[in-house]
Amino acid sequence: MLTNIRSFTYRNWLIAIHDAGVTAIAVLLSFFLRFDGENLLDRLPLLLKILPYFIIFSFFVCYAFQLTTTKWRFVSIPDLLNILRAASVLTVALLVLDYIFLAPNVYGTFFLGKTTIIIYWFLEVCFLSGSRLAYRYFRYTRTRNKAMIQNAAPTLLIGRAADAEVFLRGIESGAVKRLWPVGVLSPSAADRGQTIRGIPVLGSIDDLPNVVEDFANRGRPIERAVMTPSAFEAESQPEAVLMRARKLGLIVSRLPSLEESRDTPRLAPVAVEDLLLRPSVKIDYRRLEILLKGKSIVVTGGGGSIGLEMCDRVTTFGAARLLVIENSEPALHAAMEMLNAKVTQTVVEGRIADIRDRERIFQLVTAFKPDLVFHAAALKHVPILERDWGEGVKTNIFGSVNVADAARAAGAEAMVMISTDKAIEPVSMLGLTKRFAEMYCQGMDRELAMTAEGDKPPMRLISVRFGNVLASNGSVVPKFKAQIEAGGPVTVTHPDMVRYFMTIREACDLVITAATHALDQQHSGASVFVLSMGQPVKIVDLAERMIRLSGLQPGYDIEIVFTGIRPGERLHEILFAKQEPSTEIGIPGIVAARPNELPLETLRSWLSELQGAIVRQHHTEVVTILRNAVPEYRAEGLESKVELQQ
């Protein structure tokens, strides 16, 4: 305690002096109120002798209940409860002093008396809480007046009361600037007719046009609308809300949930992908923090969409050190700029390296000595890998082998490889190369488990499969956005093409969650995990919704053109192979898969053969080796394509 007190700031000492002062005033005032006219002057000398010791005692009590270290600007119910606790402890101390130490030894009767002590308790609570509440109100009014002076935009909040309250707190604390709420539209009938921190709930979401018109008629036109997380639930019809708000000329923003941002509320533009999702899986963020806090982490492919989000999440959850490995200089620079701009305790390093370069990867990883390695680097574009699939073998197979071997040599607790649902009964080179990489990780995971010695748990190597992520580099959503902005047409490969989608953040959080399960020694059997992607989405429906959300009509303003299925694509993605049993692991959104496992020696012999075939550029030989390793591989007409290439 004394060490912490020595680190007090100027503000802490001011608060301590204030609390000691009001405690002294509360004692004296309660004494005067009780004994005024009843031998007051006779009792006063003893009180003044006792008071300094009681004030010193009150200093430590207030510190113990965090009154000295709590910012008055953010005083809340927990702080008021601490005031009640501190006042009660001080009152009990006075009671003990009066009943045990003073009464029998000094007066033979009670010195303070119950009435004085009860009065003191009320005065102490009023003085400690009143000044804090007054200061908070002062800061609130100053923030409000400042917003008015700066012509803050009149803003309408859309969503339930609980979400609106988070936003209103952000305004009061100054985290949200240049906006001033004038009302709330809630989908909950229980909220209507109520006020939230002084802001009225004006009606339901359907009342948006009427409310905007009413404020315009009163000369106070609403300029902006903020959609809170509950406004994006299906029953709130977020697409209709967004289109209606835009037609009314409102600037529309979204308020991320606190669980999503793990930070103060920050507004963001409403992206199309915010409106295209099924309800997200509930993430146990405490579980992620326990895994990552204080750890040393390596992320390969840290400049890509998924890799960068992985970097962001590990810094958010308190990693001590992060090494970002990326082979693209612009991508690495952008990643480091973003990560260094975050307020975090994580020490972030960035290195240019290609995962194909085995010596370089070993040098970086073994020198860094990571606890966890997240392997996101890969070539992922299906048609490109069908054409240049030798490069896919070098990166997705040999690169993954290099990362896995380097993680093992460095003594990491686990390596987590980002895989794909296209590895299930693959029909493309992307799926085939990723499945072989999965098999290598499975084989090493099994070998390490069988050869583990002593009490130290063996290193885990796991793979996590999921489908498409919205707004990632090369995904369909950015492509459709660009095509719509260019005036069309929007190109779709096939009217029956179906895909699974999830957000990058949800995918990365579930990847980390899968790692927590794999590292739990009670559940160490599975090494391949599949993320629950919800209901599949028809790509043509996605295109039509995006066109409508842009305020245009499909087939009239923007044409949709079908271009035909590309090499390596299939109409319907699958989550599990026919011969691949699945197991529930008790975590929402994640299922363990149990695909076929092969001995590591067999896989290494195929790797040796692949290496020679790649050097000789014998594509047919490469295909044969991979087909032997992954017999469920199906690619119609591939051999004829190979012959044409040769």
XYZ file of C-alpha atoms in Angstrom:
646
model
C 0.000 0.000 0.000
C 2.769 2.442 0.932
C 4.460 1.842 -2.419
C 1.261 2.738 -4.244
C 0.739 5.841 -2.110
C 4.240 7.043 -2.992
C 3.198 6.989 -6.657
C 0.270 9.362 -6.026
C -0.186 12.110 -8.577
C -1.004 15.724 -7.828
C -4.693 14.953 -8.427
C -4.616 11.997 -6.022
C -3.247 14.187 -3.235
C -5.892 16.840 -3.910
C -8.624 14.199 -3.607
C -7.028 12.815 -0.425
C -6.881 16.297 1.138
C -10.501 16.934 0.144
C -11.721 13.663 1.667
C -9.756 14.238 4.872
C -11.153 17.756 5.091
C -14.794 16.773 4.611
C -14.330 13.937 7.120
C -13.119 16.452 9.716
C -16.018 18.774 8.911
C -18.518 15.893 9.166
C -17.201 14.943 12.641
C -17.190 18.510 13.942
C -20.565 19.395 12.461
C -22.256 16.253 13.826
C -20.720 17.032 17.235
C -21.992 20.611 17.171
C -25.471 19.572 16.015
C -25.733 17.080 18.853
C -24.146 18.962 21.768
C -24.800 22.611 21.005
C -25.774 24.077 24.397
C -24.974 20.831 26.281
C -21.441 21.155 27.688
C -20.067 21.613 24.161
C -17.005 23.562 25.265
C -16.153 20.965 27.909
C -16.177 18.139 25.362
C -14.425 19.999 22.541
C -10.751 19.699 23.742
C -10.889 15.906 23.813
C -12.546 15.817 20.385
C -9.823 18.028 18.915
C -7.195 15.737 20.437
C -8.775 12.639 18.876
C -9.639 14.191 15.495
C -6.140 14.217 13.837
C -5.734 10.477 14.444
C -9.184 9.796 13.058
C -8.430 11.868 9.941
C -5.238 9.866 9.321
C -7.246 6.672 9.726
C -9.873 8.011 7.267
C -7.125 8.588 4.664
C -6.256 4.879 4.615
C -9.933 3.848 4.616
C -10.698 6.083 1.616
C -7.655 4.733 -0.197
C -8.662 1.136 0.543
C -12.077 1.761 -1.041
C -10.495 3.479 -4.089
C -12.018 6.877 -3.367
C -8.615 8.535 -3.671
C -7.816 7.013 -7.073
C -11.171 7.287 -8.857
C -11.633 10.099 -11.392
C -14.515 12.310 -10.345
C -15.437 12.930 -13.953
C -16.577 9.309 -14.285
C -18.103 8.785 -10.840
C -20.806 6.117 -11.016
C -22.897 3.753 -8.907
C -19.934 1.502 -7.962
C -18.100 4.594 -6.695
C -21.127 5.678 -4.663
C -21.298 2.198 -3.160
C -17.639 2.545 -2.188
C -18.495 5.847 -0.494
C -21.214 4.073 1.503
C -18.743 1.352 2.488
C -16.037 3.821 3.507
C -18.497 5.938 5.512
C -19.807 2.809 7.237
C -16.299 1.656 8.193
C -15.496 5.104 9.607
C -18.793 5.115 11.492
C -18.048 1.717 13.016
C -14.605 3.033 13.981
C -16.246 5.937 15.826
C -18.624 3.501 17.491
C -15.738 1.322 18.697
C -13.848 4.400 19.853
C -16.835 5.700 21.808
C -18.076 2.428 23.318
C -14.750 0.758 24.139
C -11.956 3.318 24.528
C -13.570 6.599 25.639
C -16.754 5.877 27.576
C -15.415 3.692 30.385
C -12.103 5.529 30.741
C -12.996 9.206 30.397
C -16.594 10.080 31.117
C -18.043 6.930 32.527
C -20.723 7.511 29.945
C -20.679 7.755 26.152
C -18.585 10.620 24.762
C -20.121 10.865 21.278
C -23.340 8.920 21.627
C -25.411 7.085 19.039
C -27.143 10.229 17.786
C -23.846 11.946 16.984
C -22.533 8.886 15.164
C -25.712 8.492 13.075
C -25.609 12.181 12.127
C -21.935 11.774 11.203
C -22.710 8.861 8.826
C -25.257 10.889 6.878
C -22.987 13.942 6.727
C -19.976 11.884 5.614
C -21.942 10.242 2.783
C -23.393 13.589 1.681
C -20.045 15.402 1.700
C -18.059 12.652 -0.066
C -20.689 11.988 -2.731
C -22.058 15.525 -3.129
C -18.781 17.097 -4.220
C -18.124 14.285 -6.674
C -21.610 14.436 -8.191
C -21.389 18.229 -8.408
C -18.093 17.978 -10.269
C -19.484 15.375 -12.649
C -22.490 17.577 -13.363
C -20.177 20.535 -13.959
C -18.167 18.525 -16.522
C -21.375 17.285 -18.149
C -22.780 20.801 -18.558
C -19.432 22.050 -19.846
C -19.347 19.261 -22.444
C -22.933 20.070 -23.435
C -22.243 23.803 -23.720
C -19.073 23.154 -25.695
C -21.025 20.938 -28.082
C -23.598 23.693 -28.558
C -20.928 26.331 -29.184
C -19.218 24.107 -31.753
C -22.534 23.601 -33.571
C -22.669 19.892 -32.808
C -24.849 18.049 -35.299
C -28.331 17.169 -33.981
C -28.297 13.376 -33.933
C -30.931 10.665 -33.679
C -29.984 7.387 -31.978
C -31.446 4.168 -33.356
C -31.474 1.114 -31.102
C -32.405 -0.138 -27.671
C -31.975 1.872 -24.485
C -28.932 -0.084 -23.274
C -26.997 0.643 -26.478
C -28.104 4.280 -26.547
C -26.904 4.691 -22.972
C -23.373 3.625 -23.984
C -23.345 6.297 -26.688
C -24.670 8.960 -24.318
C -21.933 8.143 -21.828
C -19.425 8.560 -24.637
C -20.737 12.058 -25.306
C -20.671 12.998 -21.621
C -17.094 11.784 -21.239
C -15.937 13.599 -24.367
C -15.085 10.394 -26.266
C -17.718 11.273 -28.905
C -17.462 14.847 -30.166
C -19.405 17.244 -32.413
C -22.646 15.302 -32.036
C -25.591 16.059 -29.790
C -28.443 13.555 -29.347
C -31.964 14.890 -29.628
C -33.849 11.607 -29.302
C -33.858 7.832 -29.487
C -35.849 5.486 -31.721
C -36.050 2.054 -30.130
C -37.341 -1.281 -31.476
C -38.363 -2.196 -27.908
C -41.868 -1.217 -26.825
C -40.679 -1.090 -23.204
C -38.375 1.842 -24.011
C -41.017 4.107 -25.518
C -42.154 7.069 -23.483
C -39.004 6.850 -21.341
C -35.931 9.060 -21.124
C -32.332 7.824 -21.146
C -29.874 10.115 -19.386
C -32.222 12.980 -20.137
C -32.752 12.091 -23.822
C -36.337 11.071 -24.744
C -37.305 7.918 -26.612
C -39.404 9.430 -29.387
C -40.931 6.261 -30.800
C -40.183 3.129 -32.779
C -37.802 2.776 -35.703
C -40.775 3.070 -38.086
C -41.309 6.615 -36.801
C -38.042 7.827 -38.353
C -39.610 9.920 -41.198
C -42.164 11.528 -38.864
C -39.546 12.439 -36.255
C -37.192 13.934 -38.850
C -40.061 15.946 -40.365
C -41.194 17.163 -36.939
C -37.737 18.481 -36.029
C -37.395 20.113 -39.441
C -40.728 21.939 -38.955
C -39.485 23.216 -35.584
C -36.366 24.683 -37.177
C -34.051 22.063 -35.628
C -33.310 19.722 -38.543
C -31.684 16.409 -37.663
C -28.426 15.949 -39.549
C -27.162 12.552 -38.462
C -28.331 9.129 -37.333
C -26.312 6.648 -35.297
C -27.238 2.970 -35.529
C -26.327 1.082 -32.362
C -25.619 -2.695 -32.350
C -29.258 -3.586 -31.636
C -30.300 -1.663 -34.769
C -28.526 -4.309 -36.863
C -30.593 -7.209 -35.551
C -32.875 -8.820 -38.096
C -36.124 -7.674 -36.426
C -34.957 -4.055 -36.651
C -34.741 -4.335 -40.464
C -31.381 -2.539 -40.723
C -31.391 -2.379 -44.528
C -34.716 -0.534 -44.558
C -33.521 1.813 -41.792
C -30.336 2.662 -43.670
C -32.090 3.262 -46.991
C -34.804 5.369 -45.316
C -32.244 7.464 -43.413
C -30.230 8.115 -46.550
C -33.346 9.160 -48.466
C -34.054 11.653 -45.677
C -30.587 13.115 -46.204
C -29.116 11.897 -42.910
C -25.474 10.956 -42.470
C -25.595 7.454 -41.004
C -22.916 6.020 -38.678
C -22.675 2.876 -36.602
C -21.635 2.428 -32.984
C -19.558 -0.743 -32.504
C -20.370 -2.789 -29.421
C -17.978 -2.473 -26.484
C -17.170 -6.186 -26.804
C -16.232 -5.612 -30.421
C -14.144 -2.503 -29.880
C -12.797 -3.233 -26.385
C -12.338 0.526 -26.175
C -14.194 3.802 -25.837
C -17.109 4.243 -28.264
C -15.926 5.312 -31.709
C -18.285 5.876 -34.582
C -17.659 4.260 -37.946
C -19.383 4.465 -41.331
C -22.079 1.869 -41.942
C -20.502 -0.684 -44.256
C -22.489 -2.975 -46.495
C -21.071 -6.004 -44.702
C -22.675 -4.790 -41.454
C -26.052 -5.590 -43.022
C -25.284 -8.933 -44.612
C -24.702 -11.128 -41.597
C -26.471 -13.678 -39.491
C -26.238 -13.068 -35.713
C -22.629 -13.360 -34.583
C -21.500 -16.127 -32.281
C -21.126 -15.065 -28.649
C -17.394 -14.851 -27.942
C -15.902 -15.462 -24.500
C -13.444 -12.559 -24.565
C -12.131 -13.340 -21.108
C -11.002 -16.722 -22.434
C -9.057 -15.014 -25.223
C -7.430 -12.572 -22.815
C -6.282 -15.404 -20.540
C -4.622 -17.125 -23.516
C -2.880 -14.073 -25.012
C -2.086 -11.735 -22.123
C 1.649 -11.403 -21.588
C 2.495 -13.858 -24.397
C 4.939 -13.550 -27.296
C 3.103 -14.018 -30.597
C 4.187 -14.490 -34.214
C 1.730 -13.815 -37.045
C 2.740 -14.751 -40.585
C 1.054 -12.922 -43.436
C 0.422 -10.078 -40.994
C -0.193 -7.573 -43.794
C -3.140 -9.486 -45.272
C -6.748 -9.054 -44.248
C -6.898 -11.972 -41.833
C -3.306 -11.657 -40.649
C -3.703 -7.954 -39.863
C -6.891 -8.609 -37.919
C -5.090 -11.353 -35.982
C -2.375 -8.821 -35.110
C -5.013 -6.344 -33.989
C -6.734 -8.908 -31.772
C -3.592 -10.187 -30.051
C -2.579 -6.606 -29.195
C -6.125 -5.878 -28.003
C -6.025 -8.844 -25.631
C -2.705 -7.904 -24.057
C 0.095 -9.791 -25.822
C 3.492 -8.670 -24.522
C 5.341 -8.987 -27.855
C 4.226 -9.404 -31.459
C 6.323 -10.284 -34.495
C 4.632 -9.519 -37.820
C 6.075 -11.486 -40.754
C 5.057 -10.294 -44.221
C 6.654 -10.590 -47.678
C 5.017 -7.447 -49.119
C 6.795 -4.228 -48.125
C 3.726 -1.953 -48.639
C 1.502 -4.357 -46.694
C 4.017 -4.587 -43.833
C 4.379 -0.798 -43.714
C 0.595 -0.310 -43.590
C 0.259 -2.973 -40.882
C 2.958 -1.402 -38.714
C 1.408 2.052 -39.131
C -1.953 0.743 -37.968
C -0.573 -1.290 -35.058
C 1.762 1.454 -33.821
C -1.150 3.921 -33.803
C -2.978 1.768 -31.235
C -2.707 2.598 -27.555
C -1.354 -0.715 -26.314
C 1.400 -2.188 -24.161
C 2.397 -4.696 -26.857
C 5.890 -4.324 -28.320
C 5.386 -4.795 -32.063
C 8.124 -5.754 -34.519
C 7.722 -6.144 -38.274
C 9.988 -8.185 -40.556
C 9.977 -8.756 -44.300
C 10.286 -12.450 -45.052
C 8.862 -15.037 -47.416
C 7.648 -18.195 -45.690
C 9.192 -20.155 -48.590
C 12.622 -19.041 -47.331
C 13.190 -21.752 -44.739
C 16.469 -20.339 -43.404
C 15.017 -16.846 -42.947
C 11.870 -18.129 -41.213
C 13.924 -20.306 -38.845
C 16.195 -17.358 -38.064
C 13.290 -15.008 -37.229
C 11.098 -17.449 -35.286
C 13.812 -19.125 -33.228
C 15.333 -15.752 -32.288
C 11.927 -14.399 -31.238
C 11.010 -17.516 -29.197
C 7.218 -17.167 -29.476
C 4.651 -18.768 -27.222
C 2.104 -18.936 -30.052
C 2.371 -18.798 -33.841
C -0.625 -17.867 -36.008
C 0.097 -18.858 -39.586
C -2.067 -16.775 -41.932
C 0.317 -16.395 -44.889
C -0.974 -18.178 -47.991
C -1.894 -17.840 -51.643
C -5.695 -17.979 -51.712
C -7.102 -16.897 -55.083
C -8.683 -19.986 -56.631
C -8.424 -19.200 -60.391
C -4.866 -17.863 -60.089
C -3.695 -21.003 -58.299
C -5.338 -23.162 -60.955
C -3.092 -21.430 -63.488
C 0.056 -20.943 -61.373
C -0.444 -23.835 -59.029
C 3.237 -24.627 -58.661
C 3.485 -21.362 -56.732
C 0.608 -22.512 -54.542
C 2.533 -25.686 -53.684
C 5.640 -23.668 -52.770
C 3.749 -21.253 -50.511
C 0.834 -23.191 -49.086
C 2.649 -26.488 -48.575
C 6.383 -25.830 -48.233
C 5.825 -22.445 -46.607
C 3.514 -24.005 -44.008
C 6.023 -26.790 -43.377
C 8.738 -24.174 -42.791
C 6.584 -22.264 -40.290
C 5.554 -25.445 -38.457
C 9.137 -26.718 -38.208
C 10.400 -23.298 -37.085
C 7.699 -23.048 -34.406
C 8.681 -26.491 -33.145
C 12.374 -25.582 -33.088
C 11.602 -22.369 -31.177
C 9.714 -24.258 -28.462
C 6.330 -22.633 -29.099
C 3.299 -23.815 -27.155
C 1.177 -23.989 -30.301
C 0.979 -23.174 -33.973
C -2.414 -22.335 -35.433
C -2.756 -22.535 -39.208
C -5.517 -20.616 -40.940
C -7.057 -23.102 -43.368
C -10.127 -22.974 -45.600
C -13.375 -24.822 -46.136
C -12.061 -25.492 -49.655
C -9.733 -28.084 -48.090
C -12.774 -30.345 -47.588
C -13.016 -32.807 -50.490
C -10.960 -30.311 -52.504
C -11.675 -29.559 -56.146
C -9.086 -26.776 -56.514
C -5.357 -26.377 -56.037
C -6.066 -23.988 -53.174
C -8.060 -26.630 -51.319
C -5.592 -29.393 -52.205
C -2.491 -27.530 -51.017
C -4.225 -26.385 -47.832
C -5.394 -29.943 -47.087
C -1.841 -31.254 -47.472
C -0.607 -28.525 -45.089
C -3.318 -29.583 -42.621
C -2.123 -33.181 -42.866
C 1.453 -32.162 -42.092
C 0.313 -30.251 -39.003
C -1.827 -33.228 -37.964
C 1.092 -35.597 -38.380
C 3.486 -33.439 -36.367
C 0.850 -32.858 -33.677
C 0.367 -36.602 -33.325
C 4.110 -37.313 -33.293
C 4.747 -34.719 -30.578
C 1.908 -36.127 -28.464
C 3.320 -39.664 -28.730
C 6.906 -38.669 -27.943
C 6.140 -36.195 -25.130
C 8.258 -36.663 -22.030
C 8.002 -35.250 -18.517
C 5.302 -32.947 -17.199
C 5.594 -30.333 -19.932
C 2.648 -30.606 -22.352
C 3.623 -31.181 -25.980
C 3.413 -28.422 -28.561
C 0.066 -28.347 -30.353
C -0.348 -27.833 -34.106
C -3.912 -27.172 -35.167
C -5.706 -26.014 -38.298
C -8.857 -23.888 -38.332
C -11.112 -23.927 -41.391
C -13.643 -21.292 -42.359
C -15.187 -19.893 -45.508
C -15.256 -16.429 -47.015
C -14.769 -13.358 -44.872
C -16.544 -10.159 -45.741
C -14.440 -7.231 -47.000
C -11.184 -9.218 -47.100
C -8.697 -8.583 -49.890
C -9.944 -10.244 -53.062
C -13.377 -11.088 -51.644
C -16.599 -10.521 -53.514
C -17.915 -7.592 -51.436
C -15.155 -5.070 -52.325
C -15.390 -6.250 -55.925
C -19.152 -5.627 -56.043
C -18.699 -2.225 -54.383
C -16.210 -1.149 -57.042
C -18.442 -2.419 -59.841
C -21.489 -0.577 -58.455
C -19.514 2.659 -58.057
C -18.355 2.302 -61.671
C -21.972 2.026 -62.842
C -21.957 -1.727 -63.384
C -22.331 -4.330 -64.523
C -21.965 -6.511 -61.438
C -20.452 -9.839 -62.463
C -21.543 -13.107 -60.836
C -20.147 -16.438 -61.986
C -23.370 -18.489 -61.712
C -26.958 -17.837 -60.570
C -26.794 -20.814 -58.166
C -23.356 -20.009 -56.674
C -23.573 -20.227 -52.854
C -20.990 -19.275 -50.222
C -20.647 -18.982 -46.441
C -19.687 -15.612 -44.999
C -18.547 -14.171 -41.683
C -16.718 -11.039 -40.566
C -12.945 -11.005 -40.306
C -13.124 -10.112 -36.614
C -15.488 -12.938 -35.718
C -13.368 -15.423 -37.676
C -10.166 -14.324 -35.914
C -11.780 -14.391 -32.474
C -13.033 -17.925 -33.099
C -9.582 -18.970 -34.353
C -8.084 -17.822 -31.046
C -10.920 -19.551 -29.188
C -10.091 -22.812 -30.977
C -6.489 -22.411 -29.826
C -7.636 -22.119 -26.199
C -9.528 -25.395 -26.586
C -6.583 -27.171 -28.200
C -4.219 -26.080 -25.413
C -6.577 -27.433 -22.772
C -5.029 -30.783 -21.930
C -8.462 -32.275 -21.247
C -9.446 -31.640 -24.874
C -6.228 -32.272 -26.768
C -7.483 -34.889 -29.211
C -8.629 -32.735 -32.136
C -6.207 -30.909 -34.412
C -8.614 -29.632 -37.100
C -11.431 -27.249 -36.229
C -14.246 -25.877 -38.374
C -15.965 -22.564 -37.698
C -19.736 -22.470 -37.880
C -20.562 -20.185 -40.790
C -24.327 -20.040 -40.318
C -26.580 -20.164 -43.360
C -25.032 -20.001 -46.832
C -25.703 -16.944 -49.002
C -26.469 -16.972 -52.721
C -23.973 -14.679 -54.419
C -26.602 -13.261 -56.776
C -28.793 -12.347 -53.780
C -25.791 -10.669 -52.199
C -25.219 -8.649 -55.374
C -28.870 -7.563 -55.522
C -28.890 -6.468 -51.864
C -25.712 -4.461 -52.312
C -27.175 -2.701 -55.341
C -30.337 -1.815 -53.404
C -28.326 -0.590 -50.426
C -26.581 1.780 -52.806
C -29.977 3.305 -53.626
C -30.192 1.650 -57.058
C -32.367 -1.008 -58.644
C -30.927 -4.328 -59.909
C -31.591 -4.877 -63.596
C -32.584 -1.244 -64.106
C -29.798 0.973 -62.791
C -27.184 -1.788 -62.479
C -27.104 -4.947 -64.563
C -26.048 -8.326 -63.159
C -24.062 -10.399 -65.664
C -23.280 -14.119 -65.250
C -19.748 -14.931 -66.426
C -19.550 -18.694 -65.838
C -17.851 -20.861 -63.229
C -14.089 -20.370 -63.116
C -11.480 -23.164 -62.880
C -11.348 -24.731 -59.431
C -14.717 -23.370 -58.275
C -17.741 -25.334 -57.132
C -21.295 -24.160 -56.715
C -21.783 -25.199 -53.106
C -19.103 -25.204 -50.420
C -19.232 -27.976 -47.801
C -18.166 -27.912 -44.145
C -17.344 -31.593 -43.593
C -16.243 -34.402 -45.863
C -18.344 -37.560 -46.116
C -15.639 -39.642 -44.423
C -14.799 -36.945 -41.861
C -16.672 -37.255 -38.564
C -17.265 -34.108 -36.546
C -17.403 -33.585 -32.785
C -19.006 -30.840 -30.702
C -16.432 -29.349 -28.326
C -18.817 -27.367 -26.139
C -17.865 -23.974 -27.602
C -20.470 -22.126 -29.705
C -19.375 -21.586 -33.286
C -16.612 -24.239 -33.379
C -16.746 -27.931 -34.252
C -13.808 -30.363 -34.237
C -13.242 -32.360 -37.418
C -11.486 -35.716 -37.450
C -10.061 -36.182 -40.963
C -7.733 -39.002 -41.957
C -4.256 -38.844 -40.441
C -1.075 -40.107 -42.097
C 2.322 -40.760 -40.498
C 4.731 -37.856 -40.652
C 7.354 -40.035 -42.350
C 4.996 -40.714 -45.262
C 4.212 -37.014 -45.629
C 7.905 -36.123 -45.584
C 8.628 -38.637 -48.335
C 5.905 -37.012 -50.464
C 7.390 -33.609 -49.657
C 10.741 -34.813 -50.961
C 9.107 -36.041 -54.159
C 7.178 -32.769 -54.509
C 10.377 -30.783 -54.119
C 12.002 -32.653 -57.001
C 8.910 -32.404 -59.204
C 8.639 -28.640 -58.607
C 12.318 -28.152 -59.474
C 11.801 -30.160 -62.684
C 8.508 -28.297 -63.337
C 6.700 -31.599 -63.845
C 3.146 -30.514 -63.168
C 1.583 -33.894 -63.863
C 3.931 -35.516 -61.354
C 2.983 -32.910 -58.737
C -0.704 -33.623 -59.287
C -0.133 -37.353 -58.992
C 1.742 -37.022 -55.703
C -0.912 -34.754 -54.225
C -3.722 -36.985 -55.436
C -2.071 -39.946 -53.696
C -1.847 -37.923 -50.484
C -5.400 -36.597 -50.745
C -7.438 -39.287 -52.531
C -10.702 -37.342 -52.044
C -9.350 -34.676 -54.422
C -11.623 -34.233 -57.427
C -10.832 -31.902 -60.323
C -12.623 -32.649 -63.547
C -10.577 -32.103 -66.630
C -7.447 -31.107 -64.715
C -5.172 -33.509 -66.575
C -6.237 -32.059 -69.927
C -5.511 -28.557 -68.659
C -2.058 -29.669 -67.528
C -1.308 -31.153 -70.927
C -2.291 -27.881 -72.599
C -0.029 -25.925 -70.238
C 2.886 -28.193 -71.019
